[in-house]
PDB file of C-alpha atoms in Angstrom:
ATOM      1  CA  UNK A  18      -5.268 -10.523  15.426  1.00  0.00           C
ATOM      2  CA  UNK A  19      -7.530  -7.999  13.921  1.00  0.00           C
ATOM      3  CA  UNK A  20      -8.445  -8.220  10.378  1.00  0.00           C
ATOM      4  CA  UNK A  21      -8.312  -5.358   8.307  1.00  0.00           C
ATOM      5  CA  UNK A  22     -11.157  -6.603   6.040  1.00  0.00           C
ATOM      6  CA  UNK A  23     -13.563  -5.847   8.956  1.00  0.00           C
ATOM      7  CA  UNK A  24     -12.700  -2.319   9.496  1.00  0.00           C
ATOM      8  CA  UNK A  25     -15.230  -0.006   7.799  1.00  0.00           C
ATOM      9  CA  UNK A  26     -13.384   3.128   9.055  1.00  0.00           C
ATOM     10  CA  UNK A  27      -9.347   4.255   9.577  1.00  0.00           C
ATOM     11  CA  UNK A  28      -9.457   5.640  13.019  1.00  0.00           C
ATOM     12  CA  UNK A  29      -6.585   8.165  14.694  1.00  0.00           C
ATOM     13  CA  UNK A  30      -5.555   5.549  17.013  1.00  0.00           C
ATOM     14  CA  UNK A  31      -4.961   3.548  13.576  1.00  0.00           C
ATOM     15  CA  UNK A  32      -3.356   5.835  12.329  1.00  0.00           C
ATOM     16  CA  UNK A  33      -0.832   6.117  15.054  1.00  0.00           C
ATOM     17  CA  UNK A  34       0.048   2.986  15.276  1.00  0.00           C
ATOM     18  CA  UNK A  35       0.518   2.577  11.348  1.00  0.00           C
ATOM     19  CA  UNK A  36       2.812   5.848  11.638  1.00  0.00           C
ATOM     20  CA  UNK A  37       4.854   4.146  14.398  1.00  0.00           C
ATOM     21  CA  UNK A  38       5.362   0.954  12.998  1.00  0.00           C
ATOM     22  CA  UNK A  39       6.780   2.946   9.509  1.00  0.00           C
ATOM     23  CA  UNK A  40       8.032   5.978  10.001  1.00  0.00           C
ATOM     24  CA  UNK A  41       9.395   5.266  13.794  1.00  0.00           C
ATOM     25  CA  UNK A  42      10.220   1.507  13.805  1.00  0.00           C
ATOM     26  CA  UNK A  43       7.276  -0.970  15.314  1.00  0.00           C
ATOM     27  CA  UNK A  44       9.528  -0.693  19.079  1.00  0.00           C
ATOM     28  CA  UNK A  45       9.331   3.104  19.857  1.00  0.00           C
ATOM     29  CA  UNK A  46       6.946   4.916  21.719  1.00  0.00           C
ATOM     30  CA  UNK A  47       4.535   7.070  19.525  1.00  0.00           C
ATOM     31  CA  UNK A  48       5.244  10.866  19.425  1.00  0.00           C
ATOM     32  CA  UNK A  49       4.158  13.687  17.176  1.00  0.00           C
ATOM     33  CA  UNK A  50       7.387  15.100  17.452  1.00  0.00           C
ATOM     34  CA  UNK A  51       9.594  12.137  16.691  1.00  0.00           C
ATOM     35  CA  UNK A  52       7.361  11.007  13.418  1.00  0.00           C
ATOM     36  CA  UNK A  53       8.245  14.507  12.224  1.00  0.00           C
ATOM     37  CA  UNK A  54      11.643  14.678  13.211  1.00  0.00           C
ATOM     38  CA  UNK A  55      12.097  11.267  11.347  1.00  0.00           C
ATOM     39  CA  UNK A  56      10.477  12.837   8.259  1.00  0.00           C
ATOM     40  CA  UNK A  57      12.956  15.509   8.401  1.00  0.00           C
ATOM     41  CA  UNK A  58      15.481  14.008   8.848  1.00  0.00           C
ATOM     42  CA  UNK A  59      14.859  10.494   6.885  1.00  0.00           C
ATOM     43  CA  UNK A  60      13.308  11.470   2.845  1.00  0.00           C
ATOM     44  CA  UNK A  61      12.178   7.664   2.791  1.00  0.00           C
ATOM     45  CA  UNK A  62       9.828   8.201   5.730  1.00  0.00           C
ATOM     46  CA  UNK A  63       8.266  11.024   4.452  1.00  0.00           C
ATOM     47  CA  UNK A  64       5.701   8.773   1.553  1.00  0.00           C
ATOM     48  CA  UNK A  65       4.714   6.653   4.556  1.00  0.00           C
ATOM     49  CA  UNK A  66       3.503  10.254   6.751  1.00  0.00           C
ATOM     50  CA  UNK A  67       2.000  11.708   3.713  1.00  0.00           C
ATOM     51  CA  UNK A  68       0.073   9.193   2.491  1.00  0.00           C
ATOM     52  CA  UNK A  69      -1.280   7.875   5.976  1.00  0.00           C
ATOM     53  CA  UNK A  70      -2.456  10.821   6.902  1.00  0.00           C
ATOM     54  CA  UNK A  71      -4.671  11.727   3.189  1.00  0.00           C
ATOM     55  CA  UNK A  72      -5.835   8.133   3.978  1.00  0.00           C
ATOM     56  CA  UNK A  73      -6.957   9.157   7.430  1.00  0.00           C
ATOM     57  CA  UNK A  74      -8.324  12.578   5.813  1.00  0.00           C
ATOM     58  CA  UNK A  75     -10.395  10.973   3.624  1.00  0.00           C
ATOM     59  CA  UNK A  76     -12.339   8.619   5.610  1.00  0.00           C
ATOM     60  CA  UNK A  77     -12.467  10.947   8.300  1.00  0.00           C
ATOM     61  CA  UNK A  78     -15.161  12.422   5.328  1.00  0.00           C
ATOM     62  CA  UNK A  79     -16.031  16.217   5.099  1.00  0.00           C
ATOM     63  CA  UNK A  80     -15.407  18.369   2.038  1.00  0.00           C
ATOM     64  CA  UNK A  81     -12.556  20.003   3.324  1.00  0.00           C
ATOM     65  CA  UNK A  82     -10.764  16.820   4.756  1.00  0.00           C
ATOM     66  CA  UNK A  83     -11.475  14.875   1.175  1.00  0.00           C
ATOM     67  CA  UNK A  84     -10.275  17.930  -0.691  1.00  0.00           C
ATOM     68  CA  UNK A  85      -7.006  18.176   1.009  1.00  0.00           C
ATOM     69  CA  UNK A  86      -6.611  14.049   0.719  1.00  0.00           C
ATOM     70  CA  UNK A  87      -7.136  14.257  -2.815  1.00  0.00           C
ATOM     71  CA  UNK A  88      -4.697  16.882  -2.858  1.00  0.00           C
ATOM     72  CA  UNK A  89      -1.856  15.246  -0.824  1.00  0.00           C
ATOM     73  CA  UNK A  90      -2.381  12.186  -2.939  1.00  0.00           C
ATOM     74  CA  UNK A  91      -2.068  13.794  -5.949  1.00  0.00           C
ATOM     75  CA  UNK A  92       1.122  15.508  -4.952  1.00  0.00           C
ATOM     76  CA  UNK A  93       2.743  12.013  -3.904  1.00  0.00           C
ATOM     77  CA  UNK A  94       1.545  10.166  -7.187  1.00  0.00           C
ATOM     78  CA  UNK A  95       3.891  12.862  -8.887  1.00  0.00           C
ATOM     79  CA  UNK A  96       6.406  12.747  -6.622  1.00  0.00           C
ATOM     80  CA  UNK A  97       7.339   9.549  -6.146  1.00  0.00           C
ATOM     81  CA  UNK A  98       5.084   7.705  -9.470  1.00  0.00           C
ATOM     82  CA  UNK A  99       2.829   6.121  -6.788  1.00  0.00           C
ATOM     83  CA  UNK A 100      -0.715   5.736  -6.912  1.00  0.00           C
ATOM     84  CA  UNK A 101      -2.427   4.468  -4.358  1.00  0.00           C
ATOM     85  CA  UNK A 102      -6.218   5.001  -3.481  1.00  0.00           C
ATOM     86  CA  UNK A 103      -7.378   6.875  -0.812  1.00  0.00           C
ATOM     87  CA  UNK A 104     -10.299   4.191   0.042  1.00  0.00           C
ATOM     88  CA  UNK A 105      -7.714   1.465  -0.176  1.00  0.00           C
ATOM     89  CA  UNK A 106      -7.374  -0.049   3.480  1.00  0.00           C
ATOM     90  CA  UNK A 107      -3.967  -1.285   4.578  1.00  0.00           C
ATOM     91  CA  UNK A 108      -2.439  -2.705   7.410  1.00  0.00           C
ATOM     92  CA  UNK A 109       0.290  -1.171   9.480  1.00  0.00           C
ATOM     93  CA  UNK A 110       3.901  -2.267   8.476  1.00  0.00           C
ATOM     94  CA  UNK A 111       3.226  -1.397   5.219  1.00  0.00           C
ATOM     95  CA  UNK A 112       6.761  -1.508   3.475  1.00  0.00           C
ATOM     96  CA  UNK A 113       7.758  -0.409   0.104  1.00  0.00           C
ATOM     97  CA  UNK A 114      10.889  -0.914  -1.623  1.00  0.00           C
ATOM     98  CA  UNK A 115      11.656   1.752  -4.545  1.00  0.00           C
ATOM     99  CA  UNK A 116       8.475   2.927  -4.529  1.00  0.00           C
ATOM    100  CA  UNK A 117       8.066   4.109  -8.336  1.00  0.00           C
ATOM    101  CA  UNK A 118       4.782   2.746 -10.243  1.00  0.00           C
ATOM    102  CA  UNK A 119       3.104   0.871  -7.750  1.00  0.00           C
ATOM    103  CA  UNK A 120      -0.739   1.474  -8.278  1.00  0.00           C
ATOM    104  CA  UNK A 121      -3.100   0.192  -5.719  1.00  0.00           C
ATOM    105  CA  UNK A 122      -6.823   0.835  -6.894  1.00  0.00           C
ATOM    106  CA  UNK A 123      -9.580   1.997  -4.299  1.00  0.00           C
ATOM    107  CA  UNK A 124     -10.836  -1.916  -3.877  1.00  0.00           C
ATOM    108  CA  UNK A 125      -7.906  -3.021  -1.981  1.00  0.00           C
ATOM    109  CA  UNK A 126      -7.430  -4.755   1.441  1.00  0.00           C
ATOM    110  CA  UNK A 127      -4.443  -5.687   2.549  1.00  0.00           C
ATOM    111  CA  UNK A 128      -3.121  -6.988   5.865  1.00  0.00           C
ATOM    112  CA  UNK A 129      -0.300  -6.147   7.920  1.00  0.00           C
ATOM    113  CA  UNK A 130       3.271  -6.265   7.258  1.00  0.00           C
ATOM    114  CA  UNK A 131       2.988  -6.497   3.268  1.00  0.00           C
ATOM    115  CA  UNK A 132       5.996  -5.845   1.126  1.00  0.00           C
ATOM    116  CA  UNK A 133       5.623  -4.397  -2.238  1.00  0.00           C
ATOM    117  CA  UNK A 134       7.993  -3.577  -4.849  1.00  0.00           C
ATOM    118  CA  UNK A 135       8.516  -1.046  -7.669  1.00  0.00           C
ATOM    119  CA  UNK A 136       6.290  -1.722 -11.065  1.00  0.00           C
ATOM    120  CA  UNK A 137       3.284  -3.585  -9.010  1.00  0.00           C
ATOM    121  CA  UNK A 138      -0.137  -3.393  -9.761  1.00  0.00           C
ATOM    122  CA  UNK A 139      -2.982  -4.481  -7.474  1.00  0.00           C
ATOM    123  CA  UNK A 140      -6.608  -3.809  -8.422  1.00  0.00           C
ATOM    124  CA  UNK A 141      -9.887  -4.776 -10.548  1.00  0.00           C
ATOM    125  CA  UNK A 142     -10.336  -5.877 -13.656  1.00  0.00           C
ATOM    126  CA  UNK A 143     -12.357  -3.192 -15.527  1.00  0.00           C
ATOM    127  CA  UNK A 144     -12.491   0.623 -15.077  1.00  0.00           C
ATOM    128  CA  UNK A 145     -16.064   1.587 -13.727  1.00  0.00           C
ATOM    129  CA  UNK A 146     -16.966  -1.808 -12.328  1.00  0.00           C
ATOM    130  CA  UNK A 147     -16.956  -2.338  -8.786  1.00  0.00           C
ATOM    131  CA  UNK A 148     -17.737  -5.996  -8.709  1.00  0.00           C
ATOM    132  CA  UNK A 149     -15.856  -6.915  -5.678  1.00  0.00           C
ATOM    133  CA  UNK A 150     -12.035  -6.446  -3.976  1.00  0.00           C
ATOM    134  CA  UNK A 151      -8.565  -7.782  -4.277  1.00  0.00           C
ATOM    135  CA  UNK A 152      -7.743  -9.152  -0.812  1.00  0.00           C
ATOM    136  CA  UNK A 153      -4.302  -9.606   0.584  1.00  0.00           C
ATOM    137  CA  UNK A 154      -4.025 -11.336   3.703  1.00  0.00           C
ATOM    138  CA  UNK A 155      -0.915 -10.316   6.537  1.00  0.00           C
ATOM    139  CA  UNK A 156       2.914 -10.985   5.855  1.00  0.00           C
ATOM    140  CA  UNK A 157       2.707 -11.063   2.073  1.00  0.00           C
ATOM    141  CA  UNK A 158       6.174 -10.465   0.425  1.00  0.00           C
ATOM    142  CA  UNK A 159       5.577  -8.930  -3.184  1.00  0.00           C
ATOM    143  CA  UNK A 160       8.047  -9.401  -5.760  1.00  0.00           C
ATOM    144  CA  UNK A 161       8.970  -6.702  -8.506  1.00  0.00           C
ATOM    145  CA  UNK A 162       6.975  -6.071 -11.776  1.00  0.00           C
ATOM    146  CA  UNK A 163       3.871  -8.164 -10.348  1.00  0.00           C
ATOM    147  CA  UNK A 164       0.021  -7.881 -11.568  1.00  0.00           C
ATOM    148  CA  UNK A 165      -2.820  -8.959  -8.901  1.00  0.00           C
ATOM    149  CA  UNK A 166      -6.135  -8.556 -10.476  1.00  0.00           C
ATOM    150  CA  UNK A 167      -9.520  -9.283 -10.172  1.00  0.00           C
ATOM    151  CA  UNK A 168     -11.558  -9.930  -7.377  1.00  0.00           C
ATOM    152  CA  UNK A 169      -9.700 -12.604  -5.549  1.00  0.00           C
ATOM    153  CA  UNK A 170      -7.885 -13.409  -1.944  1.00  0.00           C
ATOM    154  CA  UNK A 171      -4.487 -13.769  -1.298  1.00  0.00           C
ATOM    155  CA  UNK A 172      -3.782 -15.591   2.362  1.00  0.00           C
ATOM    156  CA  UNK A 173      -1.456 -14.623   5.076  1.00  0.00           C
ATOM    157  CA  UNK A 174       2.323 -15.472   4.513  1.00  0.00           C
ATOM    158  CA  UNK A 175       2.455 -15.784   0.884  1.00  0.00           C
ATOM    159  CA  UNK A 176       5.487 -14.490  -1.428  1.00  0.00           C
ATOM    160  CA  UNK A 177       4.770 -13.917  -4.616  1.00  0.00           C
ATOM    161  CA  UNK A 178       7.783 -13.712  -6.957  1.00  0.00           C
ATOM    162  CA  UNK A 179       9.085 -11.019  -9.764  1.00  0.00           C
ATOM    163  CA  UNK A 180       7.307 -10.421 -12.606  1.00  0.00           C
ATOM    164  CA  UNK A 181       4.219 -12.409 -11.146  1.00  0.00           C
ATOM    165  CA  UNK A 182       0.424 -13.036 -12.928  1.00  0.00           C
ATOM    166  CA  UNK A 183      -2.094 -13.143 -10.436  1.00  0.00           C
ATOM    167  CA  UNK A 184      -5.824 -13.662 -11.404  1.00  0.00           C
ATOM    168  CA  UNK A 185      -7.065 -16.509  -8.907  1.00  0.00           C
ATOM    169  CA  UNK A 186      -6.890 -16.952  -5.055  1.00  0.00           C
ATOM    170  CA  UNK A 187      -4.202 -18.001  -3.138  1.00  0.00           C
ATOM    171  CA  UNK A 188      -3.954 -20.023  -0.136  1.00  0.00           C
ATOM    172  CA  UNK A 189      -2.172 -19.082   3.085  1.00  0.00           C
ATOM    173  CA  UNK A 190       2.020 -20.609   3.188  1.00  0.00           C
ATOM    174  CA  UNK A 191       2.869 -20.783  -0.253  1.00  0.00           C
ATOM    175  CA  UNK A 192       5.556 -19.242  -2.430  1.00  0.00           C
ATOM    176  CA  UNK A 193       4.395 -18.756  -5.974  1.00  0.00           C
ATOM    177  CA  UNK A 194       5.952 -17.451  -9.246  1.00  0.00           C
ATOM    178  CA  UNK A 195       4.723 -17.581 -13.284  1.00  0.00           C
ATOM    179  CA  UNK A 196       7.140 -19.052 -15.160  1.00  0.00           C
ATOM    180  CA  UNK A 197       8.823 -17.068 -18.383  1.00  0.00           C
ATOM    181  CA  UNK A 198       9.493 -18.920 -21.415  1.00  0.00           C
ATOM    182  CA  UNK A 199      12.367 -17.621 -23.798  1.00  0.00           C
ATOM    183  CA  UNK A 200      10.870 -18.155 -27.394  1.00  0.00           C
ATOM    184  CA  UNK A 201      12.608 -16.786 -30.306  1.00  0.00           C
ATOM    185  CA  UNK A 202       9.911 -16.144 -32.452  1.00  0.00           C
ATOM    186  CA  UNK A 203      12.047 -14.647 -35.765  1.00  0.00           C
ATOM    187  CA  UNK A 204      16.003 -14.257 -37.111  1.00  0.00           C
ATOM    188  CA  UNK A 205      17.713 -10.727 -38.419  1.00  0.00           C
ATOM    189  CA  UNK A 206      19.352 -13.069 -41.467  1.00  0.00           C
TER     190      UNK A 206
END
């Protein structure tokens, strides 16, 4: 199985088959047409199109093509309160469950198949410092409210629970969670 990690660039053919496995379904033939019929006809779809394509755009490269990327990814950060970078590269099957405040930063890889849900953050530590790249491997299930920083790898098949801290690698097969304590730190009388 290809790794995405590998890939410097996002190619058409890429971007095809990312557009087919979310907007079409992973078992139908690839058409222009029917990805945007779908989007016509489906509102969900239409994040997926949009946002695969500015990501496409922009490492295509050329002022013109980066312009219009930025431009398209602005437009879906207001629309829909998600942010995720242009540079970011991420597998096809890409899945996204109420997709309001989810910010992926520029220094992400992520594999195939991920699920993410609404309130997630993945990225670096510190604004301005590129010292390295969060690194999620294929068939990771993302719970709701979660924070993966730093410059660490996740492996393939890994779920990561609600409300989640995640500063350190992960291996591959496990199912991981932070656990919430209920301290009542005061009284009203």
């Amino acid at each position: 199985m290809k790794r995405f990690d590998d890939m410097q660039k996002i190619d058409y053919d890429t971007l095809k088959e990312c557009l087919r496995y979310e907007v079409l379904g992973s078992n139908k033939k690839f058409s222009w047409f029917k990805v945007l019929h779908r989007c016509v006809k489906k509102p969900a779809k239409r994040f997926y199109f949009w946002w695969r394509l500015a990501n496409y755009m922009n490492y295509k490269g050329g002022r013109l093509n980066i312009r219009y990327a930025r431009r398209i990814n602005y437009n879906l950060c207001r629309k829909y309160g998600t942010d995720i970078g242009l540079d970011a590269i991420i597998g096809k099957g890409m899945k996204i469950n109420h997709a309001f405040s989810i910010v992926i930063r520029n220094e992400c890889v992520i594999g195939e198949n991920v699920i993410l849900r609404q309130n997630t953050t993945i990225g670096k530590t510190k604004n301005g410092v590129s010292d390295g790249k969060t690194v999620i491997g294929n068939n990771v299930d993302i719970g709701a409210h979660t924070c993966i920083i730093g410059d660490i790898t996740i492996g393939d098949n890994v779920v990561i629970g609600a409300m989640s801290f995640i500063n350190k690698d992960l291996p591959g097969n496990v199912t991981i969670y932070t656990e919430k304590t209920n301290k009542v730190i005061g009284s009203l009388h």
